[in-house]
CSV table of N, CA and C in Angstrom, one decimal:
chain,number,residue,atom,x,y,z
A,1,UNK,N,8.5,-16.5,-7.9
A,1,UNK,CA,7.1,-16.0,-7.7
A,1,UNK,C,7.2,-14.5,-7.9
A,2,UNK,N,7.2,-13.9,-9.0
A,2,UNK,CA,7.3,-12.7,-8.9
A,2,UNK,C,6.0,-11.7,-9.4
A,3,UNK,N,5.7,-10.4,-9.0
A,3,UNK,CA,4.4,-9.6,-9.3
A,3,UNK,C,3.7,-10.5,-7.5
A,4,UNK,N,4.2,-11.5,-6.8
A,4,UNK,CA,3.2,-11.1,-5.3
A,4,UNK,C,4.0,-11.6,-4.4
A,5,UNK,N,3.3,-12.4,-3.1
A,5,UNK,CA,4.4,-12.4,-2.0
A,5,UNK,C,3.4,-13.3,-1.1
A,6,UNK,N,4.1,-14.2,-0.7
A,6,UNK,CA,3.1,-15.2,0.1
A,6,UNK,C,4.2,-15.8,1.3
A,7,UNK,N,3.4,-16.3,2.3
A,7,UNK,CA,3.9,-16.8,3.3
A,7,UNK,C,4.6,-18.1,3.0
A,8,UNK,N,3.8,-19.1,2.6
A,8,UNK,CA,3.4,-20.6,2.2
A,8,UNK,C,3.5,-20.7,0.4
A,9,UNK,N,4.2,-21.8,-0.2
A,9,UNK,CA,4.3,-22.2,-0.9
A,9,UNK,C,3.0,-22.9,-1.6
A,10,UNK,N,3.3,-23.3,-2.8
A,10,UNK,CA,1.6,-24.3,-2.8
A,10,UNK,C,1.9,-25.8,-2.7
A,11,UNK,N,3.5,-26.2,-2.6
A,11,UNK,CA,3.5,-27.6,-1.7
A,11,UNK,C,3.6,-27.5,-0.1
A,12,UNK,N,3.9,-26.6,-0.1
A,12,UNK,CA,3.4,-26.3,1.6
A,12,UNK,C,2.4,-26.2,2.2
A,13,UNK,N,1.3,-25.5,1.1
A,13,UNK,CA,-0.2,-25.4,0.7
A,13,UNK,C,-0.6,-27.1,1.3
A,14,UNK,N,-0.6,-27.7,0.0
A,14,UNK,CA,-0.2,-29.0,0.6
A,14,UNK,C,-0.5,-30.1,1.5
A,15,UNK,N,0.7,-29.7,2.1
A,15,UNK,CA,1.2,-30.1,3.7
A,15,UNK,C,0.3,-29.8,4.4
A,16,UNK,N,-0.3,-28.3,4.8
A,16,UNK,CA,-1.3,-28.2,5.5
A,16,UNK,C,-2.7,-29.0,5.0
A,17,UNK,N,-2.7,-29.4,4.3
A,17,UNK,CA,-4.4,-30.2,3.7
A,17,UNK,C,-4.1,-31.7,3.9
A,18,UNK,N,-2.8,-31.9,4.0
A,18,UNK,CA,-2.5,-33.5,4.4
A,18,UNK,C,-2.7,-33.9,5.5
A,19,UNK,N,-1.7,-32.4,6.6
A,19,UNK,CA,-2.2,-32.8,8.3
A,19,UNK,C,-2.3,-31.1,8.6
A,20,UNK,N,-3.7,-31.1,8.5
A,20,UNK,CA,-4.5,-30.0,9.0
A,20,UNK,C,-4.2,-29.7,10.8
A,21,UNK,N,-4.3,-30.4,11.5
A,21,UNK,CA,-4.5,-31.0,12.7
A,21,UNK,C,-3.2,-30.6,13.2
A,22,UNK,N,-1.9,-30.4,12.6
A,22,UNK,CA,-0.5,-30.1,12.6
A,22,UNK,C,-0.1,-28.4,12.9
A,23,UNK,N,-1.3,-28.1,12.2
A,23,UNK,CA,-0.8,-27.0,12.5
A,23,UNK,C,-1.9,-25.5,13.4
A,24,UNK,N,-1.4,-24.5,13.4
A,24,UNK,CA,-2.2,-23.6,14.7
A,24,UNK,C,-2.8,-22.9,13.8
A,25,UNK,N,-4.1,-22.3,14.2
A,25,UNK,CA,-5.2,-21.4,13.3
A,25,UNK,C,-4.5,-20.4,12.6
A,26,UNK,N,-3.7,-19.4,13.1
A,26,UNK,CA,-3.1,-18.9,12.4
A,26,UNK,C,-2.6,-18.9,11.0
A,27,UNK,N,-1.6,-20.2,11.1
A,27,UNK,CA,-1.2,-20.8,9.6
A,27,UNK,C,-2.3,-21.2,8.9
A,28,UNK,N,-3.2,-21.7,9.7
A,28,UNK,CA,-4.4,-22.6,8.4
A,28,UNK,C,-4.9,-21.1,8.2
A,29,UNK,N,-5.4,-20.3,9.0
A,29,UNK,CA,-5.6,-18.9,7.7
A,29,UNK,C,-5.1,-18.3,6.9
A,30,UNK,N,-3.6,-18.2,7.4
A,30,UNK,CA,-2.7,-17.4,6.4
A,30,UNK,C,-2.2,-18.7,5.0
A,31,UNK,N,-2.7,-20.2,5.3
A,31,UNK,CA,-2.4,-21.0,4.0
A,31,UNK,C,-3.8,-20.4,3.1
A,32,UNK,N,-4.9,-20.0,3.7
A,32,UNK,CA,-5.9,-19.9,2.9
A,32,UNK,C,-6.0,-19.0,2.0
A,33,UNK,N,-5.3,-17.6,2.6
A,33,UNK,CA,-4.9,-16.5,1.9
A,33,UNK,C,-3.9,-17.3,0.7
A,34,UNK,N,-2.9,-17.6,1.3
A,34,UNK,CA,-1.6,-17.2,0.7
A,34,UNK,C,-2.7,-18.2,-0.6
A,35,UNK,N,-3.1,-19.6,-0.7
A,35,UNK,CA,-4.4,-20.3,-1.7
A,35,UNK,C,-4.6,-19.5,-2.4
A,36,UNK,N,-5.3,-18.3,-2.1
A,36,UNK,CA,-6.3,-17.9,-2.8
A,36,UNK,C,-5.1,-16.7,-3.6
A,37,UNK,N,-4.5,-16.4,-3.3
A,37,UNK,CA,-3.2,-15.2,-3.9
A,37,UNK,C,-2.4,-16.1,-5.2
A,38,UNK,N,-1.9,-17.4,-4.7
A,38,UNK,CA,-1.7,-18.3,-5.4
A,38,UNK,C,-2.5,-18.7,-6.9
A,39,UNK,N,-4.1,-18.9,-6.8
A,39,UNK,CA,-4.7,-19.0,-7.7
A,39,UNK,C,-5.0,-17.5,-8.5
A,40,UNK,N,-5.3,-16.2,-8.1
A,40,UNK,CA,-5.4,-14.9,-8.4
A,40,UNK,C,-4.1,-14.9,-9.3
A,41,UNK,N,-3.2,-15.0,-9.3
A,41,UNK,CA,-2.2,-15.1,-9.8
A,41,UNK,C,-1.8,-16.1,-10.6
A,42,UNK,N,-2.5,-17.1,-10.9
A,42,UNK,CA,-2.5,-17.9,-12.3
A,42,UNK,C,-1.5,-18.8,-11.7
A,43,UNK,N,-1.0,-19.2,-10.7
A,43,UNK,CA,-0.3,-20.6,-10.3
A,43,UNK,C,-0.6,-21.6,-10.0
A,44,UNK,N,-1.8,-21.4,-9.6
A,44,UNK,CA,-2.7,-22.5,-9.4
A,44,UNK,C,-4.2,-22.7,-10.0
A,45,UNK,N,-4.7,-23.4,-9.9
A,45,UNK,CA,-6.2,-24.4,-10.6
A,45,UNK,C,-7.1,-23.7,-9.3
A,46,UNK,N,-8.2,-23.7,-10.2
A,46,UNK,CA,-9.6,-23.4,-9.3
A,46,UNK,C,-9.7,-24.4,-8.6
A,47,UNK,N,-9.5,-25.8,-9.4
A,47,UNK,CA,-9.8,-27.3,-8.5
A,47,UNK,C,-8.9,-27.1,-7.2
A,48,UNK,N,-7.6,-26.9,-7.5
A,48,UNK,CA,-6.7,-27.0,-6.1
A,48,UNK,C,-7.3,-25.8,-5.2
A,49,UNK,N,-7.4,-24.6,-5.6
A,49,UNK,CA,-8.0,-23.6,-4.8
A,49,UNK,C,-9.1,-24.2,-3.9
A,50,UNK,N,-10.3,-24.6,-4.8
A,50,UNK,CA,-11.4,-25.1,-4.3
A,50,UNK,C,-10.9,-26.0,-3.4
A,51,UNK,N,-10.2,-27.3,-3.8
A,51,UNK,CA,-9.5,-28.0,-2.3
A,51,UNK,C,-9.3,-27.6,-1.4
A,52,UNK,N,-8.3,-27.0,-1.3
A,52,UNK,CA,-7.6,-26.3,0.0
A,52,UNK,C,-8.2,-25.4,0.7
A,53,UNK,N,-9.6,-24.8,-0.1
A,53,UNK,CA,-10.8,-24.2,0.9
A,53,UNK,C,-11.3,-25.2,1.5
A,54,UNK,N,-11.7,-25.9,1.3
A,54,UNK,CA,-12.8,-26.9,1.6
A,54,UNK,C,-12.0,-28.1,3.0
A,55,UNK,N,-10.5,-28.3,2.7
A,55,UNK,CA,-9.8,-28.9,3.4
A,55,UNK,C,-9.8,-28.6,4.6
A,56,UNK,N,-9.3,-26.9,4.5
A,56,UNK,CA,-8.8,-25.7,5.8
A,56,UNK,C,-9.8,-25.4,6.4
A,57,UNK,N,-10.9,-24.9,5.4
A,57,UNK,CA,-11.7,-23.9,6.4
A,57,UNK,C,-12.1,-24.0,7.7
A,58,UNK,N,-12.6,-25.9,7.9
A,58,UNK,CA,-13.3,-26.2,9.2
A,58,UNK,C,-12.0,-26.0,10.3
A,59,UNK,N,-10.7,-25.7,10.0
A,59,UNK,CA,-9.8,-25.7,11.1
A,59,UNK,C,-9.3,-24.1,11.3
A,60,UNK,N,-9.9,-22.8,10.4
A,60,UNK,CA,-9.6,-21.8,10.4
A,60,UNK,C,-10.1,-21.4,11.6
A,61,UNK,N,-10.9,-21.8,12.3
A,61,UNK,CA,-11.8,-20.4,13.3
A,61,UNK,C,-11.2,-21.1,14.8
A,62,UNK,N,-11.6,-19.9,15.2
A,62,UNK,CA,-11.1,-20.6,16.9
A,62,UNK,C,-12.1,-21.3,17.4
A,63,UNK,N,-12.4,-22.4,17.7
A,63,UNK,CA,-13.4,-23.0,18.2
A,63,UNK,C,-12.9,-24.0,19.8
């Protein structure tokens, strides 16, 4: 992965969208970043991007 720097992988990416519920708000933010750095950088699809917003976000906030 070179030119940026991410926490999470995009099959790690993934993992968090498979079991959301798994993991602490924290990570589901920083998977959403690290998502979006991921697609900015031409490694990934607007479709997968779009996913993994749409997956994460309801588990992003502290509720």
């Amino acid at each position: 992965m070179s030119g940026y720097t991410v926490t999470f992988s995009i099959s790690a990416i993934d993992e968090f969208c498979d079991n959301p519920t798994e993991y602490k708000t924290w990570q589901i933010r920083e998977a959403l970043n690290d998502a979006r750095v991921h697609y900015e950088y031409g490694n990934a699809s607007k479709n997968w991007y779009d996913y993994v917003v749409m997956k994460l976000t309801p588990y992003s906030s502290y509720t």
